[in-house]
Coordinates of C-alpha atoms in Angstrom, one line a residue:
X1 CA -124.2 98.2 -114.4
X2 CA -122.8 96.2 -111.5
X3 CA -123.5 92.5 -111.2
X4 CA -124.4 90.7 -108.0
X5 CA -121.6 88.4 -106.9
X6 CA -123.1 86.5 -103.9
X7 CA -124.9 83.3 -104.9
X8 CA -126.4 80.4 -103.0
X9 CA -124.3 77.2 -103.1
X10 CA -125.9 74.2 -104.8
X11 CA -127.1 71.5 -102.2
X12 CA -124.5 69.1 -103.5
X13 CA -121.6 71.5 -102.8
X14 CA -123.1 72.6 -99.4
X15 CA -123.3 68.9 -98.4
X16 CA -119.7 68.3 -99.3
X17 CA -118.6 71.3 -97.2
X18 CA -120.7 70.0 -94.3
X19 CA -119.1 66.6 -94.8
X20 CA -115.7 68.1 -94.4
X21 CA -116.6 69.0 -90.8
X22 CA -118.4 65.7 -89.9
X23 CA -116.7 63.1 -92.0
X24 CA -112.9 63.4 -91.7
X25 CA -111.9 59.7 -92.3
X26 CA -113.5 56.2 -92.3
X27 CA -113.6 56.2 -88.5
X28 CA -116.0 59.2 -88.6
X29 CA -118.4 57.1 -90.7
X30 CA -118.2 54.3 -88.2
X31 CA -118.8 56.6 -85.3
X32 CA -122.0 58.1 -86.8
X33 CA -123.5 54.8 -88.0
X34 CA -122.9 52.9 -84.8
X35 CA -124.2 55.8 -82.7
X36 CA -127.4 55.8 -84.9
X37 CA -127.8 52.1 -84.3
X38 CA -127.6 52.6 -80.5
X39 CA -130.1 55.4 -80.7
X40 CA -132.4 53.1 -82.6
X41 CA -132.6 50.8 -79.5
X42 CA -130.5 48.0 -80.9
X43 CA -129.4 45.2 -78.7
X44 CA -126.9 43.8 -81.2
X45 CA -124.7 45.8 -83.6
X46 CA -122.4 44.3 -86.2
X47 CA -119.6 46.3 -87.8
X48 CA -117.8 45.1 -90.9
X49 CA -115.1 47.0 -92.7
X50 CA -112.8 46.3 -95.6
X51 CA -109.4 48.0 -96.3
X52 CA -109.9 50.1 -93.2
X53 CA -113.1 51.5 -94.5
X54 CA -111.8 52.6 -97.9
X55 CA -113.7 49.9 -99.8
X56 CA -116.8 49.6 -97.6
X57 CA -118.2 50.0 -94.1
X58 CA -121.3 48.1 -93.1
X59 CA -123.3 48.5 -89.9
X60 CA -126.1 46.1 -89.1
X61 CA -128.5 46.5 -86.2
X62 CA -131.7 45.0 -84.8
X63 CA -133.1 48.4 -83.7
X64 CA -136.5 49.9 -84.5
X65 CA -135.9 50.5 -88.2
X66 CA -137.5 53.2 -90.3
X67 CA -140.6 53.7 -92.4
X68 CA -140.3 54.4 -96.1
X69 CA -140.7 58.1 -95.6
X70 CA -138.1 58.3 -92.8
X71 CA -135.7 56.2 -94.8
X72 CA -135.7 58.8 -97.5
X73 CA -135.8 61.9 -95.2
X74 CA -132.9 60.8 -93.0
X75 CA -130.5 61.7 -95.8
X76 CA -131.6 65.3 -95.9
X77 CA -129.5 67.9 -94.0
X78 CA -130.7 68.8 -90.5
X79 CA -133.3 66.0 -90.6
X80 CA -133.5 64.6 -87.0
X81 CA -135.9 62.9 -84.7
X82 CA -134.2 64.3 -81.6
X83 CA -134.9 68.0 -81.8
X84 CA -138.2 69.9 -82.2
X85 CA -137.3 73.3 -80.7
X86 CA -134.2 75.1 -79.6
X87 CA -134.7 74.2 -75.9
X88 CA -134.3 70.5 -76.9
X89 CA -130.6 71.2 -77.5
X90 CA -130.1 71.5 -73.8
X91 CA -131.8 68.1 -72.9
X92 CA -130.0 65.8 -75.3
X93 CA -129.1 62.4 -73.9
X94 CA -128.8 60.4 -77.1
X95 CA -125.7 60.1 -79.3
X96 CA -126.4 61.9 -82.6
X97 CA -128.9 64.7 -82.9
X98 CA -127.9 67.3 -85.5
X99 CA -129.2 65.4 -88.5
X100 CA -126.0 66.0 -90.5
X101 CA -124.4 62.6 -90.4
X102 CA -126.2 60.6 -93.1
X103 CA -126.5 63.6 -95.4
X104 CA -122.7 64.2 -95.0
X105 CA -121.9 60.6 -95.7
X106 CA -124.2 60.4 -98.7
X107 CA -122.5 63.5 -100.1
X108 CA -119.0 61.8 -100.3
X109 CA -119.8 58.1 -100.8
X110 CA -122.0 55.5 -102.3
X111 CA -124.6 54.5 -99.7
X112 CA -127.0 51.6 -99.7
X113 CA -129.7 51.5 -96.9
X114 CA -132.1 48.6 -96.1
X115 CA -134.4 49.0 -93.2
X116 CA -137.7 47.7 -91.8
X117 CA -139.9 48.4 -88.8
X118 CA -141.5 45.6 -86.8
X119 CA -145.0 46.7 -87.9
X120 CA -144.1 46.7 -91.6
X121 CA -144.5 43.7 -93.8
X122 CA -141.7 44.7 -96.2
X123 CA -138.7 47.0 -95.8
X124 CA -137.3 49.8 -97.9
X125 CA -134.1 49.9 -99.9
X126 CA -132.4 53.2 -101.0
X127 CA -129.2 53.8 -103.0
X128 CA -127.6 57.2 -103.0
X129 CA -124.4 58.4 -104.7
X130 CA -123.0 61.9 -104.0
X131 CA -126.3 63.1 -102.5
X132 CA -128.3 61.8 -105.6
X133 CA -131.0 59.1 -105.0
X134 CA -130.2 56.4 -107.6
X135 CA -132.8 53.8 -106.4
X136 CA -135.7 53.5 -103.9
X137 CA -137.8 50.4 -103.8
X138 CA -139.5 47.9 -101.4
X139 CA -137.4 45.0 -100.3
X140 CA -137.8 42.1 -97.8
X141 CA -135.6 42.7 -94.8
X142 CA -135.3 41.7 -91.1
X143 CA -136.3 44.2 -88.5
X144 CA -133.7 46.9 -88.0
X145 CA -131.3 48.7 -90.4
X146 CA -128.5 47.6 -92.6
X147 CA -126.4 50.4 -94.1
X148 CA -123.3 50.1 -96.3
X149 CA -121.0 52.9 -97.2
X150 CA -118.8 52.2 -100.3
X151 CA -115.9 54.1 -101.9
X152 CA -115.6 56.9 -99.3
X153 CA -114.6 60.2 -100.9
X154 CA -115.0 58.7 -104.4
X155 CA -116.0 62.2 -105.7
X156 CA -113.5 64.1 -103.6
X157 CA -110.2 62.5 -104.6
X158 CA -108.1 65.2 -102.8
X159 CA -109.7 64.1 -99.5
X160 CA -109.1 60.4 -100.3
X161 CA -105.4 61.1 -100.9
X162 CA -105.0 62.6 -97.4
X163 CA -106.0 59.3 -95.8
X164 CA -103.2 57.5 -94.0
X165 CA -102.2 53.9 -94.4
X166 CA -104.7 51.1 -93.8
X167 CA -103.0 50.3 -90.5
X168 CA -103.3 53.9 -89.3
X169 CA -106.9 54.2 -90.4
X170 CA -107.9 50.9 -88.8
X171 CA -106.4 52.2 -85.5
X172 CA -108.7 55.2 -85.7
X173 CA -111.7 52.9 -86.3
X174 CA -110.6 50.7 -83.3
X175 CA -110.5 53.8 -81.1
X176 CA -114.0 54.9 -82.1
X177 CA -115.2 51.4 -81.5
X178 CA -113.8 51.5 -78.0
X179 CA -115.3 54.9 -77.2
X180 CA -118.7 53.7 -78.2
X181 CA -118.8 50.2 -76.8
X182 CA -117.3 50.8 -73.4
X183 CA -120.3 52.7 -72.0
X184 CA -122.9 50.4 -73.7
X185 CA -122.1 47.1 -72.1
X186 CA -125.7 46.0 -72.3
X187 CA -125.4 45.9 -76.1
X188 CA -123.7 43.1 -78.0
X189 CA -121.1 44.1 -80.7
X190 CA -119.0 42.3 -83.3
X191 CA -116.3 43.9 -85.3
X192 CA -114.9 42.2 -88.5
X193 CA -112.1 43.6 -90.6
X194 CA -111.1 42.1 -93.9
X195 CA -113.1 38.9 -93.1
X196 CA -111.3 38.6 -89.7
X197 CA -113.2 39.0 -86.5
X198 CA -111.4 41.4 -84.2
X199 CA -114.0 41.6 -81.4
X200 CA -117.0 39.6 -80.3
X201 CA -118.5 41.4 -77.3
X202 CA -121.4 39.9 -75.4
X203 CA -123.9 41.9 -73.3
X204 CA -122.7 42.2 -69.7
X205 CA -121.4 44.5 -67.0
X206 CA -119.0 47.5 -67.5
X207 CA -116.1 45.5 -66.1
X208 CA -116.8 42.6 -68.4
X209 CA -116.9 45.0 -71.3
X210 CA -113.5 46.5 -70.4
X211 CA -112.0 43.0 -70.0
X212 CA -113.5 42.0 -73.4
X213 CA -111.9 45.0 -75.1
X214 CA -108.5 45.2 -73.4
X215 CA -107.7 41.7 -72.3
X216 CA -108.3 39.2 -69.5
X217 CA -105.5 40.6 -67.4
X218 CA -107.6 43.7 -66.8
X219 CA -109.8 41.6 -64.5
X220 CA -107.4 42.1 -61.6
X221 CA -106.2 45.6 -62.5
X222 CA -109.5 47.6 -62.0
X223 CA -110.7 49.5 -59.0
X224 CA -114.4 50.5 -58.9
X225 CA -115.2 54.2 -58.6
X226 CA -118.6 55.4 -57.3
X227 CA -119.3 59.0 -56.1
X228 CA -122.8 60.3 -55.8
X229 CA -123.5 64.0 -55.0
X230 CA -126.5 66.3 -55.5
X231 CA -125.1 67.7 -58.7
X232 CA -123.2 64.8 -60.3
X233 CA -122.6 61.1 -60.1
X234 CA -119.3 59.5 -61.2
X235 CA -119.1 55.8 -61.9
X236 CA -116.7 53.5 -63.6
X237 CA -113.2 52.0 -63.0
X238 CA -109.6 53.1 -62.6
X239 CA -106.5 51.1 -63.1
X240 CA -104.5 50.2 -60.0
X241 CA -101.4 52.4 -59.6
X242 CA -99.0 49.5 -59.8
X243 CA -100.3 48.7 -63.3
X244 CA -99.8 52.2 -64.8
X245 CA -98.0 52.2 -68.1
X246 CA -95.6 54.4 -70.1
X247 CA -98.3 54.8 -72.7
X248 CA -101.5 56.8 -72.2
X249 CA -103.8 54.5 -74.1
X250 CA -106.6 53.5 -71.6
X251 CA -107.9 56.9 -70.6
X252 CA -111.6 57.4 -71.2
X253 CA -114.0 60.1 -69.9
X254 CA -117.7 60.0 -70.7
X255 CA -120.5 62.5 -69.9
X256 CA -123.9 60.8 -69.8
X257 CA -122.2 57.8 -71.6
X258 CA -120.9 60.0 -74.4
X259 CA -117.1 60.0 -74.9
X260 CA -115.4 63.4 -74.3
X261 CA -111.9 64.9 -74.0
X262 CA -111.2 67.2 -71.1
X263 CA -107.7 68.1 -70.1
X264 CA -108.8 69.8 -66.9
X265 CA -110.5 66.7 -65.5
X266 CA -107.6 64.6 -66.7
X267 CA -105.4 66.7 -64.4
X268 CA -107.8 65.9 -61.6
X269 CA -107.2 62.1 -62.1
X270 CA -103.5 62.5 -62.5
X271 CA -103.3 64.6 -59.3
X272 CA -105.2 61.9 -57.4
X273 CA -102.4 59.4 -58.5
X274 CA -99.7 61.8 -57.4
X275 CA -96.8 60.1 -55.6
X276 CA -98.3 56.7 -56.3
X277 CA -97.0 56.2 -59.8
X278 CA -93.7 57.3 -61.5
X279 CA -93.6 60.7 -63.2
X280 CA -93.3 59.1 -66.7
X281 CA -96.2 56.8 -66.2
X282 CA -99.9 57.4 -67.0
X283 CA -103.0 56.4 -65.0
X284 CA -105.7 54.4 -66.7
X285 CA -109.4 55.1 -66.2
X286 CA -112.9 54.5 -67.6
X287 CA -115.1 57.1 -65.9
X288 CA -118.7 58.2 -66.7
X289 CA -120.0 61.6 -65.4
X290 CA -123.8 61.5 -65.0
X291 CA -125.1 65.1 -64.9
X292 CA -128.1 67.1 -65.9
X293 CA -127.8 67.9 -69.6
X294 CA -128.7 71.5 -68.8
X295 CA -125.4 71.8 -66.9
X296 CA -123.3 71.1 -70.0
X297 CA -122.9 72.3 -73.6
X298 CA -122.0 69.4 -76.0
X299 CA -122.7 71.5 -79.1
X300 CA -119.3 73.3 -79.2
X301 CA -117.5 70.9 -81.6
X302 CA -118.5 69.1 -84.8
X303 CA -117.5 65.7 -83.4
X304 CA -119.1 66.4 -80.0
X305 CA -116.0 65.3 -78.1
X306 CA -115.5 68.6 -76.3
X307 CA -117.9 69.9 -73.7
X308 CA -118.4 72.9 -71.4
X309 CA -119.5 72.5 -67.8
X310 CA -121.2 75.4 -66.0
X311 CA -119.3 74.6 -62.8
X312 CA -116.1 72.8 -64.0
X313 CA -114.2 73.5 -60.7
X314 CA -116.9 71.6 -58.8
X315 CA -116.6 68.6 -61.2
X316 CA -112.8 68.7 -60.8
X317 CA -113.1 68.5 -57.0
X318 CA -115.6 65.7 -57.1
X319 CA -113.5 63.8 -59.7
X320 CA -110.4 64.1 -57.6
X321 CA -112.1 63.0 -54.5
X322 CA -113.8 60.0 -56.2
X323 CA -110.5 58.7 -57.5
X324 CA -108.6 59.2 -54.2
X325 CA -111.4 57.5 -52.4
X326 CA -111.3 54.5 -54.7
X327 CA -107.5 54.2 -54.2
X328 CA -107.7 54.6 -50.5
X329 CA -110.5 52.0 -50.0
X330 CA -108.3 49.5 -51.6
X331 CA -105.4 50.2 -49.2
X332 CA -103.2 51.5 -52.0
X333 CA -102.6 55.0 -50.7
X334 CA -99.8 55.5 -48.1
X335 CA -101.2 55.8 -44.6
X336 CA -99.9 56.7 -41.2
X337 CA -101.0 54.5 -38.3
X338 CA -100.6 56.4 -35.0
X339 CA -101.8 53.4 -33.0
X340 CA -98.9 51.1 -33.8
X341 CA -97.1 49.7 -30.7
X342 CA -93.5 51.0 -30.7
X343 CA -92.4 47.7 -29.2
X344 CA -93.7 45.8 -32.2
X345 CA -90.6 46.3 -34.3
X346 CA -88.1 44.0 -36.0
X347 CA -86.4 41.5 -33.7
X348 CA -82.7 41.3 -34.5
X349 CA -82.1 38.5 -31.9
X350 CA -80.6 38.3 -28.5
X351 CA -77.8 40.8 -29.3
X352 CA -80.3 43.6 -29.9
X353 CA -81.7 43.2 -26.4
X354 CA -78.4 43.2 -24.5
X355 CA -77.4 46.2 -22.4
X356 CA -74.3 47.6 -24.0
X357 CA -72.4 50.9 -23.4
X358 CA -72.7 53.5 -26.1
X359 CA -69.3 54.0 -27.8
X360 CA -68.6 57.3 -29.6
X361 CA -67.4 56.5 -33.1
X362 CA -63.9 57.7 -34.1
X363 CA -63.8 59.8 -37.3
X364 CA -60.6 60.4 -39.2
X365 CA -60.5 63.6 -41.3
X366 CA -58.1 65.7 -43.4
X367 CA -58.2 69.3 -42.2
X368 CA -56.7 70.5 -45.5
X369 CA -59.4 68.8 -47.7
X370 CA -61.2 71.3 -49.9
X371 CA -64.4 69.8 -51.5
X372 CA -64.7 72.8 -53.9
X373 CA -61.2 72.5 -55.4
X374 CA -61.4 71.6 -59.1
X375 CA -58.5 69.8 -60.7
X376 CA -58.2 70.9 -64.4
X377 CA -58.3 68.0 -66.9
X378 CA -56.0 68.3 -69.9
X379 CA -57.6 67.5 -73.3
X380 CA -56.2 67.7 -76.7
X381 CA -57.7 70.5 -78.8
X382 CA -60.7 69.3 -80.7
X383 CA -61.6 70.3 -84.3
X384 CA -64.8 72.1 -83.2
X385 CA -62.8 74.7 -81.4
X386 CA -61.5 75.9 -84.8
X387 CA -65.0 77.3 -85.4
X388 CA -64.7 79.8 -82.6
X389 CA -62.3 82.7 -83.0
X390 CA -62.3 86.2 -81.7
X391 CA -64.5 87.4 -84.5
X392 CA -67.5 85.2 -84.5
X393 CA -69.5 82.4 -83.0
X394 CA -70.8 80.5 -86.0
X395 CA -70.0 76.9 -86.9
X396 CA -71.3 77.2 -90.4
X397 CA -67.9 77.5 -92.0
X398 CA -66.2 74.9 -89.8
X399 CA -65.1 71.6 -91.4
X400 CA -65.4 68.4 -89.4
X401 CA -63.9 65.0 -90.1
X402 CA -66.7 62.7 -89.0
X403 CA -66.2 63.1 -85.3
X404 CA -62.4 62.5 -85.5
X405 CA -60.4 65.0 -83.5
X406 CA -57.9 67.3 -85.1
X407 CA -54.9 67.5 -82.8
X408 CA -52.6 70.6 -82.8
X409 CA -49.6 69.6 -80.8
X410 CA -48.0 73.0 -81.1
X411 CA -51.1 74.7 -79.8
X412 CA -52.3 72.3 -77.2
X413 CA -54.2 74.0 -74.4
X414 CA -56.0 73.1 -71.2
X415 CA -59.7 72.5 -71.6
X416 CA -62.1 72.4 -68.7
X417 CA -65.6 70.8 -68.9
X418 CA -68.0 71.6 -66.1
X419 CA -71.5 70.3 -65.6
X420 CA -73.9 73.1 -64.5
X421 CA -77.0 72.1 -62.5
X422 CA -76.6 68.5 -63.9
X423 CA -78.2 69.8 -67.1
X424 CA -75.7 71.9 -69.0
X425 CA -72.1 71.3 -70.2
X426 CA -69.9 74.4 -69.9
X427 CA -66.6 74.8 -71.6
X428 CA -64.4 77.6 -73.0
X429 CA -63.9 78.6 -76.6
X430 CA -61.7 81.5 -78.0
X431 CA -64.7 83.8 -78.2
X432 CA -66.0 83.1 -74.7
X433 CA -68.0 80.4 -72.9
X434 CA -69.9 77.6 -74.6
X435 CA -73.0 76.4 -72.8
X436 CA -74.6 73.1 -74.2
X437 CA -77.9 71.5 -73.2
X438 CA -76.7 68.0 -72.5
X439 CA -80.0 66.3 -73.3
X440 CA -80.7 68.1 -76.5
X441 CA -77.2 67.6 -77.7
X442 CA -77.2 63.9 -77.1
X443 CA -80.7 63.7 -78.6
X444 CA -79.4 65.3 -81.8
X445 CA -76.4 62.9 -81.9
X446 CA -78.6 59.8 -81.5
X447 CA -81.3 61.1 -83.9
X448 CA -78.8 61.4 -86.8
X449 CA -77.2 58.0 -85.8
X450 CA -80.6 56.2 -85.9
X451 CA -81.6 57.8 -89.2
X452 CA -78.3 56.6 -90.7
X453 CA -78.8 53.1 -89.4
X454 CA -82.3 52.9 -90.8
X455 CA -81.0 53.9 -94.2
X456 CA -78.0 51.6 -94.2
X457 CA -79.4 48.5 -92.3
X458 CA -76.8 48.7 -89.6
X459 CA -78.4 46.6 -86.9
X460 CA -76.0 45.9 -84.1
X461 CA -78.0 44.3 -81.3
X462 CA -77.5 43.0 -77.8
X463 CA -79.5 39.9 -76.9
X464 CA -81.6 39.9 -73.8
X465 CA -80.4 37.2 -71.3
X466 CA -84.1 36.7 -70.4
X467 CA -86.4 37.7 -73.2
X468 CA -89.2 39.9 -72.0
X469 CA -92.9 39.7 -72.9
X470 CA -94.9 42.9 -73.6
X471 CA -98.7 43.0 -73.9
X472 CA -100.3 46.0 -75.6
X473 CA -103.8 47.1 -76.5
X474 CA -104.9 46.4 -80.0
X475 CA -104.0 49.9 -81.3
X476 CA -100.5 50.0 -79.8
X477 CA -99.9 46.4 -81.0
X478 CA -100.9 47.5 -84.5
X479 CA -98.5 50.4 -84.3
X480 CA -95.7 48.2 -83.1
X481 CA -96.2 45.8 -85.9
X482 CA -96.1 48.7 -88.4
X483 CA -92.8 50.0 -86.8
X484 CA -91.2 46.6 -86.4
X485 CA -89.1 46.6 -89.7
X486 CA -87.6 50.0 -88.8
X487 CA -87.0 49.0 -85.1
X488 CA -85.2 45.9 -86.2
X489 CA -82.9 47.9 -88.5
X490 CA -81.6 49.8 -85.4
X491 CA -81.1 46.8 -83.3
X492 CA -84.4 45.6 -81.7
X493 CA -85.3 41.9 -82.0
X494 CA -89.1 41.6 -81.6
X495 CA -91.1 38.4 -82.1
X496 CA -94.9 38.5 -82.5
X497 CA -96.7 36.0 -80.4
X498 CA -100.3 36.9 -81.1
X499 CA -102.4 40.0 -81.9
X500 CA -101.4 41.9 -78.8
X501 CA -98.4 40.1 -77.3
X502 CA -94.7 40.3 -78.3
X503 CA -91.4 38.9 -77.1
X504 CA -88.4 41.3 -77.0
X505 CA -85.3 39.2 -77.7
X506 CA -82.8 42.0 -78.3
X507 CA -82.3 45.8 -78.0
X508 CA -79.9 48.3 -79.6
X509 CA -76.4 48.4 -78.0
X510 CA -77.1 52.0 -76.9
X511 CA -79.9 50.7 -74.7
X512 CA -77.7 48.8 -72.3
X513 CA -79.2 48.8 -68.8
X514 CA -82.6 50.0 -70.0
X515 CA -85.8 48.1 -69.3
X516 CA -86.9 46.8 -72.8
X517 CA -90.6 46.8 -72.0
X518 CA -90.6 50.4 -70.7
X519 CA -88.5 51.5 -73.6
X520 CA -90.9 50.1 -76.2
X521 CA -93.9 51.7 -74.3
X522 CA -92.1 55.1 -74.2
X523 CA -91.2 54.9 -77.9
X524 CA -94.8 54.2 -78.8
X525 CA -96.1 57.0 -76.7
X526 CA -93.6 59.5 -78.1
X527 CA -94.4 58.3 -81.7
X528 CA -98.1 58.9 -81.2
X529 CA -97.4 62.4 -79.7
X530 CA -95.2 63.3 -82.6
X531 CA -97.9 62.0 -85.0
X532 CA -100.4 64.4 -83.4
X533 CA -97.9 67.1 -84.0
X534 CA -97.9 66.5 -87.8
X535 CA -94.6 64.5 -87.8
X536 CA -95.9 62.0 -90.4
X537 CA -92.6 60.6 -91.8
X538 CA -92.2 57.2 -90.2
X539 CA -88.4 57.1 -90.0
X540 CA -88.0 60.7 -88.8
X541 CA -90.7 60.2 -86.2
X542 CA -89.2 56.9 -85.0
X543 CA -85.6 58.2 -84.9
X544 CA -86.9 61.3 -82.9
X545 CA -88.9 59.1 -80.5
X546 CA -86.0 56.7 -79.8
X547 CA -83.4 59.5 -79.5
X548 CA -85.6 61.3 -77.0
X549 CA -85.8 58.3 -74.8
X550 CA -82.1 57.2 -75.0
X551 CA -80.5 60.6 -74.6
X552 CA -79.0 61.5 -71.3
X553 CA -81.5 63.4 -69.2
X554 CA -81.2 66.6 -67.1
X555 CA -80.2 65.6 -63.6
X556 CA -77.8 62.8 -64.9
X557 CA -74.2 63.3 -63.7
X558 CA -71.5 63.2 -66.4
X559 CA -67.8 62.7 -66.2
X560 CA -65.5 65.2 -67.9
X561 CA -64.7 62.6 -70.6
X562 CA -68.4 62.0 -71.2
X563 CA -69.1 65.8 -71.5
X564 CA -66.2 66.2 -73.9
X565 CA -67.4 63.2 -76.0
X566 CA -70.9 64.7 -76.3
X567 CA -69.6 68.1 -77.4
X568 CA -67.2 66.6 -79.9
X569 CA -69.9 64.3 -81.4
X570 CA -72.4 67.2 -81.5
X571 CA -70.2 69.3 -83.7
X572 CA -69.7 66.4 -86.0
X573 CA -73.5 66.3 -86.7
X574 CA -75.0 67.6 -89.9
X575 CA -77.1 70.0 -87.9
X576 CA -75.5 70.9 -84.6
X577 CA -77.4 74.0 -83.8
X578 CA -80.9 72.7 -83.1
X579 CA -82.5 69.5 -81.7
X580 CA -84.9 67.4 -83.7
X581 CA -87.9 69.4 -82.2
X582 CA -86.3 72.7 -83.2
X583 CA -85.0 73.8 -79.8
X584 CA -81.7 75.6 -79.6
X585 CA -79.0 73.2 -78.3
X586 CA -76.2 75.6 -77.3
X587 CA -75.3 79.2 -76.8
X588 CA -72.1 81.2 -76.5
X589 CA -71.5 83.9 -73.9
X590 CA -69.2 86.3 -75.6
X591 CA -66.1 87.5 -73.7
X592 CA -67.2 91.1 -74.5
X593 CA -70.6 90.5 -72.8
X594 CA -68.8 89.2 -69.7
X595 CA -66.6 92.3 -69.6
X596 CA -69.6 94.6 -70.0
X597 CA -71.5 92.8 -67.2
X598 CA -68.5 93.2 -64.9
X599 CA -67.8 96.8 -65.7

């Protein structure tokens, strides 16, 4: 007799599974609770966290509050006041609507809710732990809702162990706070972390809100964007091209005031800035797309940050046009004026207006000069050449003496190093031709060097003649503070002035000639990119980020001695074959392959 094996999951287990999609970290709780407060019509929302949300998260609002029945029902799955039929899904303009947030939070935390409506004489208090109602009772309360989430993931320790450091989790909370508060400037917000007030935002205009979040210097950096069409309206601000940064921090898209991510529309903005900012800089923008909800689908991702547009190409064209228009109206785009008087040039004085005869210049030249002639450069045979004999190409069995060359006076030979397309180093080995990617090779060399310095506290530094100030947003500033000990081990000298401003007093000796501010910004951007690629080890990530920035780039001309030095040092590395990101550094074109191709 066969037994049935499919069973319905208990509600407590089903809630925890749902929580895994909705509640990924403390920042997810903050997002859901603050959005609920906005949907409740609040004009003031206060956020309080301790230990980056691990200990507790409290959100207090002065919204409409809830009745006793609603207060209990809101913790049930798919309980929502936003949807009555399926068609309502295509007319959503509020923040939350699925009815999963509070149920998911209550499944993995200890929750205490106190709420009261204006028409009620007394409020309602409810305590829930792991989806179980522990207490429900009347309680005096002010109008609105006060909800506290304690000990997140207390009953799912595996999930709690996957949380990052408090600094990293607080950065995620900061980012969610930015995404929500930017497009709700008419609402006042406060944000307190570990008894320290990080933000106190007063109701005002969108520009005032941006300045309140990102600093007073943004007051002169913003350009207004306003584009109205029959199908869509685009409003907001962009950052002037001359204030573009090496980090991509201030980039925010919204649809009907809801934050979204959209790579295609981001390309529209980047394309509008084309030729106005350097290739390694990123434009800043805060843009809201007002569109009929029926023209989009926001129900394609649990966090509702991804959307589908019915006619995304039209939105792309309008977005590009709106940004170009904003730049052009502020006389920032290059223009050609065909009405300029040709006589209104630069006056070089009386000598420029004298009638003088035109004299043909005399040019001396050497008829025997050959610009394509290459003079071979003699080098002593280096130890890495021992690895390449007629029978194989591997370096696995070679022995290196910490980058010191092994000289064989009796077998000295001419070695020629050629730079191909200013990107590859080409030289000969016994088995054929060695081709090395100059950037990846140098990146591997520096990567292992910085790792060694961070482990041995070697901190050679060059002092800046004129110390430079760098101002960052609160998230990048927090990241720099977290990386500061490791950066100082490899030669940086960074002094903290306040929460978001630093002074760079020194840089590593390898960074001679580099702009210190740009270098720090690039390192932070690379570090964040590596983090998103699951490179979580701080030292490995930092060494990789710095090496990537300091390594010679494709297009950089190298002398023969510089090329030889890179090749020699490469084969003195612990891992010479691949770059830190796994890309192959060099290849060998075997002499037999050359013969076959020529036959």
